[in-house]
Coordinates of C-alpha atoms in Angstrom, one line a residue:
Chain A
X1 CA 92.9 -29.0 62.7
X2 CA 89.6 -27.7 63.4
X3 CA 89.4 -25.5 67.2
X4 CA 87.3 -23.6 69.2
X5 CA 88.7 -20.6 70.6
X6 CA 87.2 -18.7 73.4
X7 CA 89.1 -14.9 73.5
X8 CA 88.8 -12.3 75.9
X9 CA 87.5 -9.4 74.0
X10 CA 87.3 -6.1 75.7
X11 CA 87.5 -3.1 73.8
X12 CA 89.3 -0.6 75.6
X13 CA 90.4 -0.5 79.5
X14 CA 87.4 1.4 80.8
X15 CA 84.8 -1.5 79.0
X16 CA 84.0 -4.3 80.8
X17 CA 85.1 -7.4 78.6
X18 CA 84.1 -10.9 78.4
X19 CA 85.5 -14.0 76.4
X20 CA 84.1 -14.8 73.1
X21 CA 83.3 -17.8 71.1
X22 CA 85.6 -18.7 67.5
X23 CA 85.5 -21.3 65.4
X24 CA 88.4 -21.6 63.3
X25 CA 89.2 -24.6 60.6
X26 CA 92.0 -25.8 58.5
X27 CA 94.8 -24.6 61.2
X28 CA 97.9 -26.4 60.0
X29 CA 100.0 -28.2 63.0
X30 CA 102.9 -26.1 61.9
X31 CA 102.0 -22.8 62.2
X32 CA 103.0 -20.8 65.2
X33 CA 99.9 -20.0 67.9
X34 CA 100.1 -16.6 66.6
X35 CA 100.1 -17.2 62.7
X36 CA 96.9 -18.9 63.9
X37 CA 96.0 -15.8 65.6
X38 CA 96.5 -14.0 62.3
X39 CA 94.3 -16.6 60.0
X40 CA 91.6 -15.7 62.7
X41 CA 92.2 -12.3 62.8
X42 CA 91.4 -12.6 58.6
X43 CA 88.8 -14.4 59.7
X44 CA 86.9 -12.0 61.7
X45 CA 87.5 -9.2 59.3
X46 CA 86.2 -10.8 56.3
X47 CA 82.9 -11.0 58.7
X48 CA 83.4 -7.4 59.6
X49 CA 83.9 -8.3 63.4
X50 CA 86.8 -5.9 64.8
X51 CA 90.0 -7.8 64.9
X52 CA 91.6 -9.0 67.9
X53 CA 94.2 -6.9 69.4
X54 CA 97.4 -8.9 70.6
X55 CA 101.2 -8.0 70.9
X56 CA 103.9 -9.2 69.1
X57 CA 106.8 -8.1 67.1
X58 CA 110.0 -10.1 66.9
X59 CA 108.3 -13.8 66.8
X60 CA 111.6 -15.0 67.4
X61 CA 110.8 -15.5 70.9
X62 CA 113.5 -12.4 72.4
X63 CA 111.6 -9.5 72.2
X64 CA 109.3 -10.4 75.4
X65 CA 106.4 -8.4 73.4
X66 CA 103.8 -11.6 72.5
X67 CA 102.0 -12.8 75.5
X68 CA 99.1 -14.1 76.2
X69 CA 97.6 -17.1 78.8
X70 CA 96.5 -19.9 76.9
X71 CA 95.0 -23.1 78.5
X72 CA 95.4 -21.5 81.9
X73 CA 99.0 -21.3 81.7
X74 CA 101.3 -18.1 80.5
X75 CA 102.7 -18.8 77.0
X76 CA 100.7 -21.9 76.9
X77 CA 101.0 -25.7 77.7
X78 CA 104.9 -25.6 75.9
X79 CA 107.9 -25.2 78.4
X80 CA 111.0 -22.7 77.3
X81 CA 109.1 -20.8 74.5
X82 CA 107.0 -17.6 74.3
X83 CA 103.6 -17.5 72.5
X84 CA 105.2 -16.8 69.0
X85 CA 107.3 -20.1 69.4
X86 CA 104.5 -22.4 70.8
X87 CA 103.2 -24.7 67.6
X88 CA 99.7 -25.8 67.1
X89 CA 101.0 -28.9 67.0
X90 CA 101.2 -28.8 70.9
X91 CA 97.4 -29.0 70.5
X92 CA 94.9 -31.9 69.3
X93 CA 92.1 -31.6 66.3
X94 CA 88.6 -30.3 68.2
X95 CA 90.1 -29.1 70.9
X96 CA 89.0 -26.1 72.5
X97 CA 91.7 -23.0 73.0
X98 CA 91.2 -20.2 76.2
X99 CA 92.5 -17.4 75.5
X100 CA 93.4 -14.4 78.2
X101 CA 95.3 -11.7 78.7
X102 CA 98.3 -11.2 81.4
X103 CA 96.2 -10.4 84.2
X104 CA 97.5 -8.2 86.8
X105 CA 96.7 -5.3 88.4
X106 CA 99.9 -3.8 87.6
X107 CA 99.3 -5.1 84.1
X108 CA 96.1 -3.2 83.0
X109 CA 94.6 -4.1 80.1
X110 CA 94.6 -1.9 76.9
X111 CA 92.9 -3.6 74.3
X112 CA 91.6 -7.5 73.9
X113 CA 94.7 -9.5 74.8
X114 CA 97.2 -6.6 75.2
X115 CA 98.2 -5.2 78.5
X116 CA 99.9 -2.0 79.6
X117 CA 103.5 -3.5 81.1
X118 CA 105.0 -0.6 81.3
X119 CA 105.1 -1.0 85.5
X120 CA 108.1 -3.0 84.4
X121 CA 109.6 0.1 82.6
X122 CA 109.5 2.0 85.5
X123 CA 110.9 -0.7 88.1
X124 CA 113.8 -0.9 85.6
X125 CA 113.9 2.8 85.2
X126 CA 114.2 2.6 89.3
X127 CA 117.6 1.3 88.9
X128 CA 118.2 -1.5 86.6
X129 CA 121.1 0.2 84.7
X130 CA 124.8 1.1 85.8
X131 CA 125.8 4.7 85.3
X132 CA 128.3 5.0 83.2
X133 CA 130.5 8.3 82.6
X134 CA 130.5 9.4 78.8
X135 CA 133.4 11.5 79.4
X136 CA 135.1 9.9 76.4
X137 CA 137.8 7.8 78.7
X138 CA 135.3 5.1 79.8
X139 CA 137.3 2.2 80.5
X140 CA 136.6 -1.2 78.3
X141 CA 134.4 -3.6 80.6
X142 CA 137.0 -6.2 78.8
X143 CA 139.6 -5.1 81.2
X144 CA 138.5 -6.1 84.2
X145 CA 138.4 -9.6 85.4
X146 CA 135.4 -11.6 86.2
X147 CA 135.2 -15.1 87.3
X148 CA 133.2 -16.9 84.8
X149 CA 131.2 -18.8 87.0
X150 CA 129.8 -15.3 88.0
X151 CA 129.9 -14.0 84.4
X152 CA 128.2 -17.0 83.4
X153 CA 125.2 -16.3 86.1
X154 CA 124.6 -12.7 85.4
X155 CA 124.3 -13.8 81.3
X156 CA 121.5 -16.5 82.7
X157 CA 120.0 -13.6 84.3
X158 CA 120.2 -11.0 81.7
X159 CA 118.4 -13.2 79.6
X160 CA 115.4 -12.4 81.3
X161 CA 113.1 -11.0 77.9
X162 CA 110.4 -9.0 80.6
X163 CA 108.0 -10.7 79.1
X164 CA 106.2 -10.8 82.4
X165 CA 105.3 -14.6 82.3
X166 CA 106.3 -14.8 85.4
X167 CA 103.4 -12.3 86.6
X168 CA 100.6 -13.6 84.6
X169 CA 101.3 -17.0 86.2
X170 CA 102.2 -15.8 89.8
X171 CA 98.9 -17.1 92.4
X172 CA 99.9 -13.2 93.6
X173 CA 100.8 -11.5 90.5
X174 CA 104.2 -11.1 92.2
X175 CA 107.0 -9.6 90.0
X176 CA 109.6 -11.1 91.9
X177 CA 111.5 -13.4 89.2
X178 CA 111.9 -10.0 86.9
X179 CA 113.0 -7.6 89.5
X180 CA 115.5 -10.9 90.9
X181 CA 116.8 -11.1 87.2
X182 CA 117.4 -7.5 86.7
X183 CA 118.9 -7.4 90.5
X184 CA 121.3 -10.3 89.8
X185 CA 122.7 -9.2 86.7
X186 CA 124.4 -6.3 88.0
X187 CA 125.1 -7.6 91.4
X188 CA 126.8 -10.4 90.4
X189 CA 129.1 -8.0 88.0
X190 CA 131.5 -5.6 89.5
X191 CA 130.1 -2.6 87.3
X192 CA 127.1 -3.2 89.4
X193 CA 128.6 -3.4 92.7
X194 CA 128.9 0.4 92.8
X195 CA 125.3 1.4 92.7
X196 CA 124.2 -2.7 94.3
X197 CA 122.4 -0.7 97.0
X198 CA 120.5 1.9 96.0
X199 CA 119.8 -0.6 92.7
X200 CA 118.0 -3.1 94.7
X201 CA 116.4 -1.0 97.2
X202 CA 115.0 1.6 94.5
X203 CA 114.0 -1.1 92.5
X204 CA 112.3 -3.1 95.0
X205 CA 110.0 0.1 96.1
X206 CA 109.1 0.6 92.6
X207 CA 107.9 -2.7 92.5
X208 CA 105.8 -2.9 95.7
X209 CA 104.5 1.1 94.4
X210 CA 103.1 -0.7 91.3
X211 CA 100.7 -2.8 92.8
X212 CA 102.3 -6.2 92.5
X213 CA 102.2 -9.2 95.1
X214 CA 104.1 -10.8 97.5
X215 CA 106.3 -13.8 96.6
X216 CA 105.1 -16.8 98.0
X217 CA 107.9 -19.5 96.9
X218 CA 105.3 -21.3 94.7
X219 CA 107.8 -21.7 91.7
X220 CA 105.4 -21.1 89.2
X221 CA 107.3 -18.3 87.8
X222 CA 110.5 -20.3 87.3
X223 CA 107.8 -23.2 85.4
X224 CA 106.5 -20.7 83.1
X225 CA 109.6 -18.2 82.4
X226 CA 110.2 -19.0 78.5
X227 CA 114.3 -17.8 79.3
X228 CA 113.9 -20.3 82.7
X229 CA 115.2 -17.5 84.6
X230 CA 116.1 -19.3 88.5
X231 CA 114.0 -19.1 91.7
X232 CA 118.2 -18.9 92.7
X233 CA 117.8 -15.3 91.6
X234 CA 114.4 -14.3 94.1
X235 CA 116.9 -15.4 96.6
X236 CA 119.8 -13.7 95.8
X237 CA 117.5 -10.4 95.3
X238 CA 116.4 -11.3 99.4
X239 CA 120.2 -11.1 100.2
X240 CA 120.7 -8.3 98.8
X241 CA 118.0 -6.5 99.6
X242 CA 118.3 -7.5 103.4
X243 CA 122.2 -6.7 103.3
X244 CA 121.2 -3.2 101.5
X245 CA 118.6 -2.2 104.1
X246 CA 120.9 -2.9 107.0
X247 CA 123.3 -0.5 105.5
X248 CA 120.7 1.7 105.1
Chain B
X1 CA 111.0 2.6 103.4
X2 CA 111.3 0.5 106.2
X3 CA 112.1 -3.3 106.0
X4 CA 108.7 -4.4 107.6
X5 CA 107.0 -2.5 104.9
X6 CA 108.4 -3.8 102.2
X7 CA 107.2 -6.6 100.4
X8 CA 110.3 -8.9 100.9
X9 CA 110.6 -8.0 104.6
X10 CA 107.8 -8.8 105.3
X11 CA 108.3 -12.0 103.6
X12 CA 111.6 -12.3 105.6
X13 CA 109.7 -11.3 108.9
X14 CA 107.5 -14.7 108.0
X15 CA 109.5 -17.0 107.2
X16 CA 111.8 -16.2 110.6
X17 CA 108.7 -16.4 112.8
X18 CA 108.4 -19.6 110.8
X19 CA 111.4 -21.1 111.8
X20 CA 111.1 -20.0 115.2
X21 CA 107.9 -22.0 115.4
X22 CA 108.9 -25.0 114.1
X23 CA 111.6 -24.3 116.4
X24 CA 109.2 -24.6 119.1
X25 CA 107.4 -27.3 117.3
X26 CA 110.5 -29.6 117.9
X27 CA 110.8 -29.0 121.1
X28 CA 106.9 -29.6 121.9
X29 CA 107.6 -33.1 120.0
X30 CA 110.3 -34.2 121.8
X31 CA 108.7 -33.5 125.6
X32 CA 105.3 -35.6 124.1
X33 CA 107.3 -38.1 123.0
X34 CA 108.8 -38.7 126.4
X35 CA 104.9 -39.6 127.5
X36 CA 105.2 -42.9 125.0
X37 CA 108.7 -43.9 126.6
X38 CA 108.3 -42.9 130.3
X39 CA 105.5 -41.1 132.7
X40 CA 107.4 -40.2 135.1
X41 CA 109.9 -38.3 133.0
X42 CA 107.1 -36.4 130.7
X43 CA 105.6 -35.2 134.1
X44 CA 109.2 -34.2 135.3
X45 CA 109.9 -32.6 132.0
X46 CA 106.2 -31.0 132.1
X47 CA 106.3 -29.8 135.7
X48 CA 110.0 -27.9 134.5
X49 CA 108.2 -26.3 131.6
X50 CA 105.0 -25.1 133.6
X51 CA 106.9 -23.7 136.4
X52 CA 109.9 -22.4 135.0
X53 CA 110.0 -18.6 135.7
X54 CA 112.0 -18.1 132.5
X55 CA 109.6 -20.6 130.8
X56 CA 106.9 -18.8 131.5
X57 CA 107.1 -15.6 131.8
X58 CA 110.1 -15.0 128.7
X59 CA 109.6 -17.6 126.3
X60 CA 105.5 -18.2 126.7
X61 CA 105.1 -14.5 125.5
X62 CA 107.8 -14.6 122.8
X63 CA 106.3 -17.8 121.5
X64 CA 102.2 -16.2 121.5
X65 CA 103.6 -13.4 119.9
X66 CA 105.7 -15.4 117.4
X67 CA 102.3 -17.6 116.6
X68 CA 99.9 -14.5 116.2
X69 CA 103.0 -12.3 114.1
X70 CA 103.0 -15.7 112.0
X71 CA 99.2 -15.6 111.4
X72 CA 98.6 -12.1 110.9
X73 CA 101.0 -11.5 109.1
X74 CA 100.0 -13.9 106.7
X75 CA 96.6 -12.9 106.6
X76 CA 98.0 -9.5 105.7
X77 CA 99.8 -10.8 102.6
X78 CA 96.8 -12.5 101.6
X79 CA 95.1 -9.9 101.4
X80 CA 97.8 -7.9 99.5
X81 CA 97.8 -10.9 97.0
X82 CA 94.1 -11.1 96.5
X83 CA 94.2 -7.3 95.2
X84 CA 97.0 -7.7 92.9
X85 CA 94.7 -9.5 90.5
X86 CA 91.2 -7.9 90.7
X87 CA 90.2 -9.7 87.2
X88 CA 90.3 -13.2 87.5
X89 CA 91.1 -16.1 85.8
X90 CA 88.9 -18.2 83.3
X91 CA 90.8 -20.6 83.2
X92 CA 93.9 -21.0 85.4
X93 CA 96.2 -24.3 85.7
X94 CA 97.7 -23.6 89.0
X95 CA 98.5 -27.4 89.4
X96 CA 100.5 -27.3 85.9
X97 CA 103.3 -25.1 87.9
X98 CA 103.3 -25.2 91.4
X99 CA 102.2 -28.1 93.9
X100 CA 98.9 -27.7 96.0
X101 CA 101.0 -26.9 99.3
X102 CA 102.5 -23.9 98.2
X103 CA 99.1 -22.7 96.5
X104 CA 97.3 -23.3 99.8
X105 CA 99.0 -21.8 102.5
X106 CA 95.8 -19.9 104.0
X107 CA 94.1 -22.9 103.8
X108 CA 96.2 -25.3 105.7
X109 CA 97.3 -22.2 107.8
X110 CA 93.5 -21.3 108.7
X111 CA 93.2 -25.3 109.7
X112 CA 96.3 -25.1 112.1
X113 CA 94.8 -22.0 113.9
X114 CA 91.6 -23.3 114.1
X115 CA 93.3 -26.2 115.4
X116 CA 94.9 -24.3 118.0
X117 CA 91.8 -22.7 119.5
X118 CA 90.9 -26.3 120.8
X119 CA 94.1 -27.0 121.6
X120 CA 94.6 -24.1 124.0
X121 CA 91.2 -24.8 125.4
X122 CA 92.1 -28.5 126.0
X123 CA 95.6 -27.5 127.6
X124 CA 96.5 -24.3 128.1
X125 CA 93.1 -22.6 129.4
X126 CA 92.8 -25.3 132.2
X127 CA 97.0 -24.9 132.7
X128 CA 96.1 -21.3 133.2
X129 CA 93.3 -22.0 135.5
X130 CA 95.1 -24.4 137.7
X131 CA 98.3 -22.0 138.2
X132 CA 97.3 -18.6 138.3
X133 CA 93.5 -18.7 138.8
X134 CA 92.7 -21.4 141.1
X135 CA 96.0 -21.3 142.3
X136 CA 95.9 -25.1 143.0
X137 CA 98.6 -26.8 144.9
X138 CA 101.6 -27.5 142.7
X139 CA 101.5 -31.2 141.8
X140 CA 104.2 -32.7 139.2
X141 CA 102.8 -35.9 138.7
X142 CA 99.5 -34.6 137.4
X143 CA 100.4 -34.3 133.5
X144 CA 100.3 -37.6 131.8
X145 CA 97.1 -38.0 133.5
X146 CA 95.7 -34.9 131.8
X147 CA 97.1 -35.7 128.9
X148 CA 95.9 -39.4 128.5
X149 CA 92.6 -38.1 130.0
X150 CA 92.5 -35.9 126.8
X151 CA 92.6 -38.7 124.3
X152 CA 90.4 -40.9 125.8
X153 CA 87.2 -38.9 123.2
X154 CA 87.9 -40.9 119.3
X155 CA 86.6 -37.3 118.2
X156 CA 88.9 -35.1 119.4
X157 CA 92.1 -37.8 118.0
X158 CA 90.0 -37.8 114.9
X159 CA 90.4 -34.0 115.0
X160 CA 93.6 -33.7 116.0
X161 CA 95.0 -36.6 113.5
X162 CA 93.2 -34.0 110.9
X163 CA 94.9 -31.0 111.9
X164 CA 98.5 -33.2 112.0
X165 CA 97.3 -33.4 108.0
X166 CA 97.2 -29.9 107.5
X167 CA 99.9 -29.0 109.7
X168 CA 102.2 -31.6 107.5
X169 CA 101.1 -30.1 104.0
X170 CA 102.2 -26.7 106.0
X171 CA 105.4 -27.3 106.4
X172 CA 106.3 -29.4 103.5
X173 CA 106.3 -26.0 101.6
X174 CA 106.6 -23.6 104.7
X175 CA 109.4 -24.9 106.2
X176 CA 111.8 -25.4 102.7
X177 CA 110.2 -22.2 101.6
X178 CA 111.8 -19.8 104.8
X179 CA 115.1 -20.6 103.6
X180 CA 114.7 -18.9 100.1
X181 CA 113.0 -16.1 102.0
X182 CA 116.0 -15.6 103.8
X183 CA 118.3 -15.7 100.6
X184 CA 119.6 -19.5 101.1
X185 CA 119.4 -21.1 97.8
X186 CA 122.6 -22.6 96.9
X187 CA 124.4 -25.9 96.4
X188 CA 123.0 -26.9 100.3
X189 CA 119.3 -26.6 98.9
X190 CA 119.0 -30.0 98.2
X191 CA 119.7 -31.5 101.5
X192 CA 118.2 -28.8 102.9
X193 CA 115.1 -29.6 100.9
X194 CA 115.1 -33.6 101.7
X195 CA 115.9 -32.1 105.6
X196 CA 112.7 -30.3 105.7
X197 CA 110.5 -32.8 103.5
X198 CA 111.4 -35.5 106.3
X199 CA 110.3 -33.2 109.2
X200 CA 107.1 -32.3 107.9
X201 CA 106.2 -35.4 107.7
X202 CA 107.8 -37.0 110.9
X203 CA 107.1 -34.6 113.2
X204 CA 103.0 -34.1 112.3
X205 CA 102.5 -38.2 112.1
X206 CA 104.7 -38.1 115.4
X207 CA 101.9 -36.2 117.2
X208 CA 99.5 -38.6 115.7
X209 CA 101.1 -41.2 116.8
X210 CA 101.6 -40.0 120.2
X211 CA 97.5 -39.7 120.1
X212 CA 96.8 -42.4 119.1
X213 CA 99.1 -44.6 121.3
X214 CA 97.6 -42.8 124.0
X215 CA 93.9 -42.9 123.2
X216 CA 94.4 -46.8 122.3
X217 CA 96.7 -47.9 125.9
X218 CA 94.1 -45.5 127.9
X219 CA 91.9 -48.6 128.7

């Protein structure tokens, strides 16, 4: 397959960046979009032009690390998979590739297609864990009951990678369908029924602090989230975080 | 942080003065529709509504505030939006994700309140006039002539019929949409969705309908 790729290249997060024209030959249908990201990467260094920068680590498509909006969609024109899992085969011969990073203004750019998520560190950090006391009699989670249709919820929410699809395809750059994931896991657990208010109250002010937008019910998020994390989840973060405000 | 400022009460706050509107919305329909089936009873009906103290002077307020909460407060999340992505874009498949309606809320919503600036000149300016301006003698039969008098201009029924459109693609995503807001999405969301599809398109081609059957028996 012979593309054209047009990049945003920008090459720090002061510079003012602007997309780029590659051409790029011989890309086999079965490499992943970022093993073709690497052939151009050789590419452009054997012309002495800087490399583009791009994230990535496990390419198994769990870490949440690769990114990138390709063909105006986050993760590309593939459903269920991240960048590292999308195949060239999901593109024709000639065709020609945009390529952009995340954009959001909670998601500043650091370098070419890499972006600074670490707003979703700090929403997480807000209350997205359960204390737990190390005092070296913790009791085994084992031993207490949980319905599995609950258990079975809060796994399909704790799948949520924090990619930050969701985000990057949001109209508002809303980061509703992550803070709902990370909500639902614990609320729908009785570990995280002890700390359920604070949790989603705390977490929910880090999220409006960082910048991001207001949910408007498109369901793009839900479309584009490689783990297909539910819209069920935005809703049962609104219940919560209604029933927590009441209580104060 | 109080609810209003947050971002998902003020999402709550919209979609409740959503409901409450098409609340109202159903009610409006059902009093025009009377005009199709019988004269005397819309100007009964009308005559009740206009001089209702409780009408009036409770729920007349409550409902201008509910419309200008509605559209203020959506322009206010609009804005929010628009400056949570300051770079845009090259190339962004909104259609690939999410369906026209629900990525066009301002615009349909900036159609309806346009709309609504003829539509309180046409109605509720001269109501206003003849009761508590003019203070013209109280006469109940005088509604269905206003309103057919209305409807007589193809322009304005154009307009209206236009607006109806808008007003439909609202609340096909609006109306489904306040229900997540408030935290209902469960195993009722499917009837609940096919509930809500059905008014927005019933109730807006109702009102064109009603215009229409009026503009076309007015001669």
């Amino acid at each position: 397959m012979n593309l054209t790729l047009k990049v945003w290249r920008q090459a720090n997060p002061q510079a003012k960046g602007k997309m780029e024209t590659y051409n790029i030959k011989e890309v086999s249908p079965d490499m992943s979009f970022l093993e073709m990201m690497d052939v151009l990467n050789e590419q452009l260094m054997a012309q002495e032009i800087d490399p583009i920068a791009f994230d990535h680590d496990c390419r198994e498509g769990i870490c949440g690390m690769c990114s990138m909006f390709i063909n105006g969609e986050a993760h590309g024109p593939d459903r269920l998979v991240t960048t590292c899992q999308l195949h060239m085969r999901k593109f024709k011969d000639g065709d020609t590739i945009t390529i952009e990073p995340f954009r959001a203004k909670a998601f500043p750019v650091i370098k070419d297609l890499t972006v600074d998520r670490s707003s979703f560190d700090r929403v997480q950090q807000a209350g997205g864990f359960v204390s737990v006391n190390t005092s070296g009699n913790t009791q085994d989670a084992n031993a207490i009951p949980i319905d599995k249709h609950d258990a079975d919820k809060a796994f399909d929410a704790a799948t949520c990678i924090g990619c930050g699809a969701c985000v990057a395809t949001c109209k508002n750059a809303s980061a509703m369908l992550f803070v709902s994931a990370k909500v639902s896991q614990y609320a729908l657990l009785p570990q995280g029924k002890v700390e359920a208010t604070d949790r989603v109250l705390n977490m929910v002010k880090q999220m409006d602090e960082e910048g991001f937008g207001n949910c408007t019910n498109t369901g793009a998020c839900e479309v584009e989230c490689p783990k297909g994390i539910s819209l069920e989840n935005i809703a049962r973060m609104n219940r919560e975080y209604l029933s927590a405000s009441l209580k104060g | 942080m109080t609810l209003t400022a947050s971002s998902i009460g003020r999402k709550v706050a919209m979609a409740l003065s959503g409901i409450f509107l098409v609340l109202f919305l159903t009610q409006h329909f059902s009093i025009n529709m009377l005009s199709v089936f019988s004269e005397s009873m819309f100007n009964q009906v009308s005559h009740f509504m206009g001089n209702n103290p409780i009408v009036q002077f409770v729920l007349q307020p409550i409902l201008i505030f509910g419309v200008l909460f509605h559209f203020i407060m959506g322009i206010v999340l609009e804005l929010k939006n628009s400056k949570s992505r300051t770079v845009k874009y090259a190339n962004y498949k909104g259609n690939a994700n999410a369906s026209w309606m629900s990525r066009n809320m301002i615009y349909s919503g900036i159609v309806i309140l346009s709309f609504l600036v003829l539509h309180f000149y046409d109605f509720w300016v001269p109501e206003m006039n003849y009761k508590y301006v003019e203070v013209l003698p109280l006469n109940p039969d005088r509604y269905f002539e206003e309103l057919v008098h209305k409807f007589e201009n193809p322009v304005r029924v154009g307009i209206y019929a236009l607006s109806f459109v808008f007003l439909c693609l609202h609340l096909l995503h609006g109306f489904a949409s306040s229900f997540q807001s408030v935290g209902i999405n469960n195993k009722y969301s499917k009837v609940i969705k096919s509930f809500t599809t059905a008014f927005a398109v019933v109730v807006p081609l109702g009102f064109v309908f009603i215009a229409l059957f009026h503009h076309l028996t007015a001669f």
